Amino acid sequence: MADVADFDVRINPSILAADFVNMQAELARIATADFVHVDVMDNHFVPNLTFGPQMVERIQATSPVPLDVHLMISDADRWAPEYAEIGAASVTFHLEAAAQPVDLARRLRSIGARAGVAVKPATPVEQLFEVLDEFDQILVMTVEPGFGGQSFMADQMPKLRRLADEARRRGSQVWLQVDGGIGESTIAQAADAGADTFVAGSAVFGADDPGTAITALRSAAAFAHRH
């Protein structure tokens, strides 16, 4: 179990599970969240197509909470800075899609965004150990990226735990995020393994009251960490 005295839980609902036709109303339903998670897919890096910069800019203009943009796109070195320039609070690109991940993270930070890096389930997390402080957030995917509604991959927890242990050993303040299959029945596993930032889609937007769902997820993660 992670052992960090100032453990904070962040719940970032994914609008991939929202009603796109009523986006502004959907965003208003998650006003108690920490961030809104925006999945950008290009139908190349992953086999699905979602939002581009113009749509993200409109979401940015209407969201009551900051944007946590997750870029599942090729050539991240070229395209990621544009999302920071739009005003996204956090921009996460995939390690597998960046030629110069450290340089890109520094560029994002220079624009004013938090810099995040994501790893697919098959990507070893150890290659990030030496550069932890170059990133504000590391996203360990708990599903294969590209589609919402997939089942949580519990076999990613040992990888997350190794990352959390290394971050603690180095005294790193990096946020550890998980994305994929997160709900009340799985968030405890991820929190116990060291995650502090959680992307939840249908568990929030599929609930009758998203605010209540956010509170329940936050409580479940905090309880798992304490125990």
PDB file of C-alpha atoms in Angstrom:
ATOM      1  CA  MET A   1       0.000   0.000   0.000  1.00  0.00           C
ATOM      2  CA  ALA A   2       1.252   3.490  -0.745  1.00  0.00           C
ATOM      3  CA  ASP A   3       2.193   5.428   2.360  1.00  0.00           C
ATOM      4  CA  VAL A   4       2.057   9.151   1.706  1.00  0.00           C
ATOM      5  CA  ALA A   5       0.958  11.432   4.519  1.00  0.00           C
ATOM      6  CA  ASP A   6      -0.552  14.108   2.278  1.00  0.00           C
ATOM      7  CA  PHE A   7      -2.438  11.694   0.037  1.00  0.00           C
ATOM      8  CA  ASP A   8      -4.995  13.543  -2.042  1.00  0.00           C
ATOM      9  CA  VAL A   9      -7.643  11.845  -4.164  1.00  0.00           C
ATOM     10  CA  ARG A  10      -8.492  13.357  -7.530  1.00  0.00           C
ATOM     11  CA  ILE A  11     -11.517  12.199  -9.522  1.00  0.00           C
ATOM     12  CA  ASN A  12     -11.465  13.089 -13.226  1.00  0.00           C
ATOM     13  CA  PRO A  13     -14.643  12.011 -15.046  1.00  0.00           C
ATOM     14  CA  SER A  14     -14.095  11.077 -18.681  1.00  0.00           C
ATOM     15  CA  ILE A  15     -16.404  12.810 -21.116  1.00  0.00           C
ATOM     16  CA  LEU A  16     -16.023   9.819 -23.407  1.00  0.00           C
ATOM     17  CA  ALA A  17     -18.995   8.506 -21.390  1.00  0.00           C
ATOM     18  CA  ALA A  18     -20.963  11.765 -21.573  1.00  0.00           C
ATOM     19  CA  ASP A  19     -23.830  12.735 -23.841  1.00  0.00           C
ATOM     20  CA  PHE A  20     -22.010  14.638 -26.585  1.00  0.00           C
ATOM     21  CA  VAL A  21     -25.190  16.342 -27.799  1.00  0.00           C
ATOM     22  CA  ASN A  22     -25.661  17.980 -24.387  1.00  0.00           C
ATOM     23  CA  MET A  23     -22.019  18.567 -23.501  1.00  0.00           C
ATOM     24  CA  GLN A  24     -22.459  21.810 -21.579  1.00  0.00           C
ATOM     25  CA  ALA A  25     -25.158  20.270 -19.383  1.00  0.00           C
ATOM     26  CA  GLU A  26     -23.039  17.152 -18.881  1.00  0.00           C
ATOM     27  CA  LEU A  27     -20.084  19.250 -17.771  1.00  0.00           C
ATOM     28  CA  ALA A  28     -22.289  21.067 -15.268  1.00  0.00           C
ATOM     29  CA  ARG A  29     -23.192  17.698 -13.723  1.00  0.00           C
ATOM     30  CA  ILE A  30     -19.556  17.091 -12.707  1.00  0.00           C
ATOM     31  CA  ALA A  31     -18.810  20.468 -11.128  1.00  0.00           C
ATOM     32  CA  THR A  32     -17.551  18.727  -7.958  1.00  0.00           C
ATOM     33  CA  ALA A  33     -14.865  16.809  -9.869  1.00  0.00           C
ATOM     34  CA  ASP A  34     -11.211  17.814  -9.787  1.00  0.00           C
ATOM     35  CA  PHE A  35     -10.720  17.794 -13.567  1.00  0.00           C
ATOM     36  CA  VAL A  36     -12.655  16.701 -16.630  1.00  0.00           C
ATOM     37  CA  HIS A  37     -10.767  14.048 -18.560  1.00  0.00           C
ATOM     38  CA  VAL A  38     -10.805  14.686 -22.302  1.00  0.00           C
ATOM     39  CA  ASP A  39      -9.754  11.763 -24.512  1.00  0.00           C
ATOM     40  CA  VAL A  40      -8.341  12.908 -27.842  1.00  0.00           C
ATOM     41  CA  MET A  41      -8.079  10.033 -30.346  1.00  0.00           C
ATOM     42  CA  ASP A  42      -6.873  10.272 -33.935  1.00  0.00           C
ATOM     43  CA  ASN A  43      -7.955   6.944 -35.476  1.00  0.00           C
ATOM     44  CA  HIS A  44      -4.272   6.224 -36.045  1.00  0.00           C
ATOM     45  CA  PHE A  45      -2.500   5.729 -32.714  1.00  0.00           C
ATOM     46  CA  VAL A  46      -5.733   4.119 -31.531  1.00  0.00           C
ATOM     47  CA  PRO A  47      -8.617   2.779 -33.668  1.00  0.00           C
ATOM     48  CA  ASN A  48     -11.110   5.459 -32.743  1.00  0.00           C
ATOM     49  CA  LEU A  49     -11.737   9.138 -33.475  1.00  0.00           C
ATOM     50  CA  THR A  50     -13.024  11.661 -30.954  1.00  0.00           C
ATOM     51  CA  PHE A  51     -12.191  15.335 -30.435  1.00  0.00           C
ATOM     52  CA  GLY A  52      -9.828  17.786 -32.081  1.00  0.00           C
ATOM     53  CA  PRO A  53      -8.446  21.118 -30.892  1.00  0.00           C
ATOM     54  CA  GLN A  54     -11.556  23.130 -31.781  1.00  0.00           C
ATOM     55  CA  MET A  55     -13.853  20.893 -29.740  1.00  0.00           C
ATOM     56  CA  VAL A  56     -11.418  20.847 -26.832  1.00  0.00           C
ATOM     57  CA  GLU A  57     -11.273  24.642 -26.934  1.00  0.00           C
ATOM     58  CA  ARG A  58     -15.083  24.798 -26.660  1.00  0.00           C
ATOM     59  CA  ILE A  59     -15.034  22.349 -23.756  1.00  0.00           C
ATOM     60  CA  GLN A  60     -12.364  24.506 -22.142  1.00  0.00           C
ATOM     61  CA  ALA A  61     -14.610  27.549 -22.487  1.00  0.00           C
ATOM     62  CA  THR A  62     -17.635  25.920 -20.846  1.00  0.00           C
ATOM     63  CA  SER A  63     -16.201  23.480 -18.284  1.00  0.00           C
ATOM     64  CA  PRO A  64     -16.610  24.343 -14.581  1.00  0.00           C
ATOM     65  CA  VAL A  65     -13.443  22.375 -13.786  1.00  0.00           C
ATOM     66  CA  PRO A  66      -9.963  22.320 -15.404  1.00  0.00           C
ATOM     67  CA  LEU A  67      -9.218  20.096 -18.388  1.00  0.00           C
ATOM     68  CA  ASP A  68      -7.093  16.946 -18.092  1.00  0.00           C
ATOM     69  CA  VAL A  69      -6.394  16.193 -21.765  1.00  0.00           C
ATOM     70  CA  HIS A  70      -5.251  12.669 -22.666  1.00  0.00           C
ATOM     71  CA  LEU A  71      -3.753  12.537 -26.149  1.00  0.00           C
ATOM     72  CA  MET A  72      -4.027   9.125 -27.762  1.00  0.00           C
ATOM     73  CA  ILE A  73      -2.508  10.437 -30.967  1.00  0.00           C
ATOM     74  CA  SER A  74       0.540   9.871 -33.134  1.00  0.00           C
ATOM     75  CA  ASP A  75       3.317  12.464 -33.449  1.00  0.00           C
ATOM     76  CA  ALA A  76       2.683  13.875 -29.997  1.00  0.00           C
ATOM     77  CA  ASP A  77       5.823  16.027 -30.226  1.00  0.00           C
ATOM     78  CA  ARG A  78       4.128  18.063 -32.947  1.00  0.00           C
ATOM     79  CA  TRP A  79       0.538  18.234 -31.716  1.00  0.00           C
ATOM     80  CA  ALA A  80       0.598  18.181 -27.901  1.00  0.00           C
ATOM     81  CA  PRO A  81       1.712  21.818 -27.399  1.00  0.00           C
ATOM     82  CA  GLU A  82      -1.399  23.045 -29.218  1.00  0.00           C
ATOM     83  CA  TYR A  83      -3.590  21.663 -26.430  1.00  0.00           C
ATOM     84  CA  ALA A  84      -1.503  23.433 -23.797  1.00  0.00           C
ATOM     85  CA  GLU A  85      -1.853  26.656 -25.775  1.00  0.00           C
ATOM     86  CA  ILE A  86      -5.647  26.235 -25.767  1.00  0.00           C
ATOM     87  CA  GLY A  87      -5.451  26.449 -21.990  1.00  0.00           C
ATOM     88  CA  ALA A  88      -5.741  22.840 -20.824  1.00  0.00           C
ATOM     89  CA  ALA A  89      -4.527  22.550 -17.251  1.00  0.00           C
ATOM     90  CA  SER A  90      -2.924  19.176 -17.896  1.00  0.00           C
ATOM     91  CA  VAL A  91      -1.781  17.556 -21.143  1.00  0.00           C
ATOM     92  CA  THR A  92      -0.814  13.872 -21.175  1.00  0.00           C
ATOM     93  CA  PHE A  93       0.791  12.272 -24.204  1.00  0.00           C
ATOM     94  CA  HIS A  94       1.732   8.638 -24.738  1.00  0.00           C
ATOM     95  CA  LEU A  95       5.316   7.590 -24.229  1.00  0.00           C
ATOM     96  CA  GLU A  96       4.914   5.310 -27.238  1.00  0.00           C
ATOM     97  CA  ALA A  97       3.959   8.284 -29.454  1.00  0.00           C
ATOM     98  CA  ALA A  98       6.707  10.757 -28.537  1.00  0.00           C
ATOM     99  CA  ALA A  99      10.182  10.896 -30.070  1.00  0.00           C
ATOM    100  CA  GLN A 100      11.534  13.208 -27.355  1.00  0.00           C
ATOM    101  CA  PRO A 101       9.272  12.811 -24.310  1.00  0.00           C
ATOM    102  CA  VAL A 102      11.396  14.842 -21.901  1.00  0.00           C
ATOM    103  CA  ASP A 103      11.739  17.741 -24.325  1.00  0.00           C
ATOM    104  CA  LEU A 104       8.005  17.623 -24.973  1.00  0.00           C
ATOM    105  CA  ALA A 105       7.199  17.642 -21.250  1.00  0.00           C
ATOM    106  CA  ARG A 106       9.421  20.681 -20.793  1.00  0.00           C
ATOM    107  CA  ARG A 107       7.682  22.412 -23.688  1.00  0.00           C
ATOM    108  CA  LEU A 108       4.258  21.769 -22.165  1.00  0.00           C
ATOM    109  CA  ARG A 109       5.391  23.105 -18.823  1.00  0.00           C
ATOM    110  CA  SER A 110       6.856  26.207 -20.458  1.00  0.00           C
ATOM    111  CA  ILE A 111       3.452  26.978 -21.982  1.00  0.00           C
ATOM    112  CA  GLY A 112       1.811  26.623 -18.573  1.00  0.00           C
ATOM    113  CA  ALA A 113       0.264  23.140 -18.555  1.00  0.00           C
ATOM    114  CA  ARG A 114       1.029  20.233 -16.282  1.00  0.00           C
ATOM    115  CA  ALA A 115       2.948  17.658 -18.294  1.00  0.00           C
ATOM    116  CA  GLY A 116       1.756  14.063 -18.211  1.00  0.00           C
ATOM    117  CA  VAL A 117       2.973  10.881 -19.839  1.00  0.00           C
ATOM    118  CA  ALA A 118       0.919   7.723 -20.363  1.00  0.00           C
ATOM    119  CA  VAL A 119       1.965   4.110 -20.854  1.00  0.00           C
ATOM    120  CA  LYS A 120      -0.011   1.321 -22.479  1.00  0.00           C
ATOM    121  CA  PRO A 121      -0.474  -1.951 -20.574  1.00  0.00           C
ATOM    122  CA  ALA A 122       2.411  -3.646 -22.402  1.00  0.00           C
ATOM    123  CA  THR A 123       4.882  -0.777 -21.909  1.00  0.00           C
ATOM    124  CA  PRO A 124       7.344  -1.219 -19.015  1.00  0.00           C
ATOM    125  CA  VAL A 125       7.133   1.644 -16.567  1.00  0.00           C
ATOM    126  CA  GLU A 126      10.761   1.286 -15.511  1.00  0.00           C
ATOM    127  CA  GLN A 127      11.961   3.385 -18.444  1.00  0.00           C
ATOM    128  CA  LEU A 128      10.409   6.404 -16.705  1.00  0.00           C
ATOM    129  CA  PHE A 129      12.213   5.936 -13.401  1.00  0.00           C
ATOM    130  CA  GLU A 130      15.204   8.123 -14.245  1.00  0.00           C
ATOM    131  CA  VAL A 131      13.055  11.012 -15.498  1.00  0.00           C
ATOM    132  CA  LEU A 132      10.187  11.077 -12.990  1.00  0.00           C
ATOM    133  CA  ASP A 133      10.718  14.719 -12.110  1.00  0.00           C
ATOM    134  CA  GLU A 134      10.281  15.761 -15.732  1.00  0.00           C
ATOM    135  CA  PHE A 135       6.587  14.928 -15.443  1.00  0.00           C
ATOM    136  CA  ASP A 136       3.751  16.165 -13.277  1.00  0.00           C
ATOM    137  CA  GLN A 137       1.614  13.080 -13.892  1.00  0.00           C
ATOM    138  CA  ILE A 138       2.128   9.513 -15.056  1.00  0.00           C
ATOM    139  CA  LEU A 139      -0.887   7.656 -16.411  1.00  0.00           C
ATOM    140  CA  VAL A 140      -0.870   3.873 -16.130  1.00  0.00           C
ATOM    141  CA  MET A 141      -3.539   2.580 -18.499  1.00  0.00           C
ATOM    142  CA  THR A 142      -5.733  -0.080 -16.910  1.00  0.00           C
ATOM    143  CA  VAL A 143      -7.322  -0.923 -20.272  1.00  0.00           C
ATOM    144  CA  GLU A 144      -6.025  -0.884 -23.823  1.00  0.00           C
ATOM    145  CA  PRO A 145      -6.388   2.730 -24.985  1.00  0.00           C
ATOM    146  CA  GLY A 146      -8.935   3.579 -27.639  1.00  0.00           C
ATOM    147  CA  PHE A 147     -12.400   2.716 -26.345  1.00  0.00           C
ATOM    148  CA  GLY A 148     -14.500   3.404 -23.265  1.00  0.00           C
ATOM    149  CA  GLY A 149     -16.373   0.788 -21.260  1.00  0.00           C
ATOM    150  CA  GLN A 150     -13.597  -1.804 -21.074  1.00  0.00           C
ATOM    151  CA  SER A 151     -12.950  -4.014 -18.059  1.00  0.00           C
ATOM    152  CA  PHE A 152     -10.329  -3.056 -15.482  1.00  0.00           C
ATOM    153  CA  MET A 153      -7.003  -4.869 -15.939  1.00  0.00           C
ATOM    154  CA  ALA A 154      -5.952  -5.864 -12.431  1.00  0.00           C
ATOM    155  CA  ASP A 155      -2.686  -7.243 -13.809  1.00  0.00           C
ATOM    156  CA  GLN A 156      -1.488  -3.635 -14.154  1.00  0.00           C
ATOM    157  CA  MET A 157      -1.438  -3.143 -10.376  1.00  0.00           C
ATOM    158  CA  PRO A 158       2.064  -4.581  -9.821  1.00  0.00           C
ATOM    159  CA  LYS A 159       3.389  -2.143 -12.438  1.00  0.00           C
ATOM    160  CA  LEU A 160       1.607   0.738 -10.726  1.00  0.00           C
ATOM    161  CA  ARG A 161       2.958  -0.342  -7.357  1.00  0.00           C
ATOM    162  CA  ARG A 162       6.546  -0.440  -8.696  1.00  0.00           C
ATOM    163  CA  LEU A 163       6.087   3.071 -10.024  1.00  0.00           C
ATOM    164  CA  ALA A 164       4.619   4.314  -6.739  1.00  0.00           C
ATOM    165  CA  ASP A 165       7.450   2.731  -4.759  1.00  0.00           C
ATOM    166  CA  GLU A 166      10.062   4.332  -7.008  1.00  0.00           C
ATOM    167  CA  ALA A 167       8.372   7.736  -6.835  1.00  0.00           C
ATOM    168  CA  ARG A 168       8.327   7.536  -3.051  1.00  0.00           C
ATOM    169  CA  ARG A 169      11.972   6.404  -2.955  1.00  0.00           C
ATOM    170  CA  ARG A 170      12.985   9.403  -5.032  1.00  0.00           C
ATOM    171  CA  GLY A 171      10.789  11.821  -3.116  1.00  0.00           C
ATOM    172  CA  SER A 172       8.898  12.627  -6.310  1.00  0.00           C
ATOM    173  CA  GLN A 173       5.660  14.614  -6.184  1.00  0.00           C
ATOM    174  CA  VAL A 174       4.415  13.168  -9.486  1.00  0.00           C
ATOM    175  CA  TRP A 175       0.714  12.317  -9.600  1.00  0.00           C
ATOM    176  CA  LEU A 176      -0.063   8.698 -10.456  1.00  0.00           C
ATOM    177  CA  GLN A 177      -3.177   8.328 -12.573  1.00  0.00           C
ATOM    178  CA  VAL A 178      -5.141   5.292 -13.707  1.00  0.00           C
ATOM    179  CA  ASP A 179      -7.618   5.187 -16.578  1.00  0.00           C
ATOM    180  CA  GLY A 180      -9.868   2.322 -17.601  1.00  0.00           C
ATOM    181  CA  GLY A 181     -12.601   0.352 -15.852  1.00  0.00           C
ATOM    182  CA  ILE A 182     -12.522   2.527 -12.725  1.00  0.00           C
ATOM    183  CA  GLY A 183     -15.581   2.272 -10.497  1.00  0.00           C
ATOM    184  CA  GLU A 184     -16.339   1.685  -6.822  1.00  0.00           C
ATOM    185  CA  SER A 185     -15.353  -1.979  -7.149  1.00  0.00           C
ATOM    186  CA  THR A 186     -11.928  -1.270  -8.698  1.00  0.00           C
ATOM    187  CA  ILE A 187     -10.809   2.124  -7.441  1.00  0.00           C
ATOM    188  CA  ALA A 188      -9.727   0.614  -4.125  1.00  0.00           C
ATOM    189  CA  GLN A 189      -7.286  -1.720  -5.895  1.00  0.00           C
ATOM    190  CA  ALA A 190      -5.714   1.183  -7.750  1.00  0.00           C
ATOM    191  CA  ALA A 191      -5.512   3.375  -4.643  1.00  0.00           C
ATOM    192  CA  ASP A 192      -3.930   0.551  -2.675  1.00  0.00           C
ATOM    193  CA  ALA A 193      -1.303   0.178  -5.426  1.00  0.00           C
ATOM    194  CA  GLY A 194      -0.439   3.874  -5.212  1.00  0.00           C
ATOM    195  CA  ALA A 195      -2.699   5.789  -7.586  1.00  0.00           C
ATOM    196  CA  ASP A 196      -3.999   9.154  -6.428  1.00  0.00           C
ATOM    197  CA  THR A 197      -5.720  10.392  -9.607  1.00  0.00           C
ATOM    198  CA  PHE A 198      -8.570   8.393 -11.121  1.00  0.00           C
ATOM    199  CA  VAL A 199     -10.321   8.611 -14.479  1.00  0.00           C
ATOM    200  CA  ALA A 200     -13.888   7.316 -14.325  1.00  0.00           C
ATOM    201  CA  GLY A 201     -16.316   7.357 -17.219  1.00  0.00           C
ATOM    202  CA  SER A 202     -19.542   5.391 -16.998  1.00  0.00           C
ATOM    203  CA  ALA A 203     -19.210   5.131 -13.198  1.00  0.00           C
ATOM    204  CA  VAL A 204     -19.838   8.890 -13.068  1.00  0.00           C
ATOM    205  CA  PHE A 205     -21.811   9.850 -16.164  1.00  0.00           C
ATOM    206  CA  GLY A 206     -23.868   6.662 -16.012  1.00  0.00           C
ATOM    207  CA  ALA A 207     -24.998   7.408 -12.462  1.00  0.00           C
ATOM    208  CA  ASP A 208     -28.317   9.044 -11.633  1.00  0.00           C
ATOM    209  CA  ASP A 209     -26.411  11.660  -9.665  1.00  0.00           C
ATOM    210  CA  PRO A 210     -22.822  12.175 -10.901  1.00  0.00           C
ATOM    211  CA  GLY A 211     -21.993  14.337  -7.885  1.00  0.00           C
ATOM    212  CA  THR A 212     -22.891  11.537  -5.507  1.00  0.00           C
ATOM    213  CA  ALA A 213     -20.893   9.084  -7.628  1.00  0.00           C
ATOM    214  CA  ILE A 214     -17.829  11.356  -7.493  1.00  0.00           C
ATOM    215  CA  THR A 215     -18.105  11.574  -3.706  1.00  0.00           C
ATOM    216  CA  ALA A 216     -18.443   7.789  -3.394  1.00  0.00           C
ATOM    217  CA  LEU A 217     -15.399   7.179  -5.593  1.00  0.00           C
ATOM    218  CA  ARG A 218     -13.345   9.708  -3.661  1.00  0.00           C
ATOM    219  CA  SER A 219     -14.315   8.093  -0.346  1.00  0.00           C
ATOM    220  CA  ALA A 220     -13.583   4.569  -1.601  1.00  0.00           C
ATOM    221  CA  ALA A 221     -10.108   5.563  -2.758  1.00  0.00           C
ATOM    222  CA  ALA A 222      -9.305   7.405   0.448  1.00  0.00           C
ATOM    223  CA  PHE A 223     -10.544   4.500   2.589  1.00  0.00           C
ATOM    224  CA  ALA A 224      -8.423   2.004   0.622  1.00  0.00           C
ATOM    225  CA  HIS A 225      -5.354   4.170   1.094  1.00  0.00           C
ATOM    226  CA  ARG A 226      -5.869   4.526   4.847  1.00  0.00           C
ATOM    227  CA  HIS A 227      -6.414   0.799   5.299  1.00  0.00           C
TER     228      HIS A 227
END
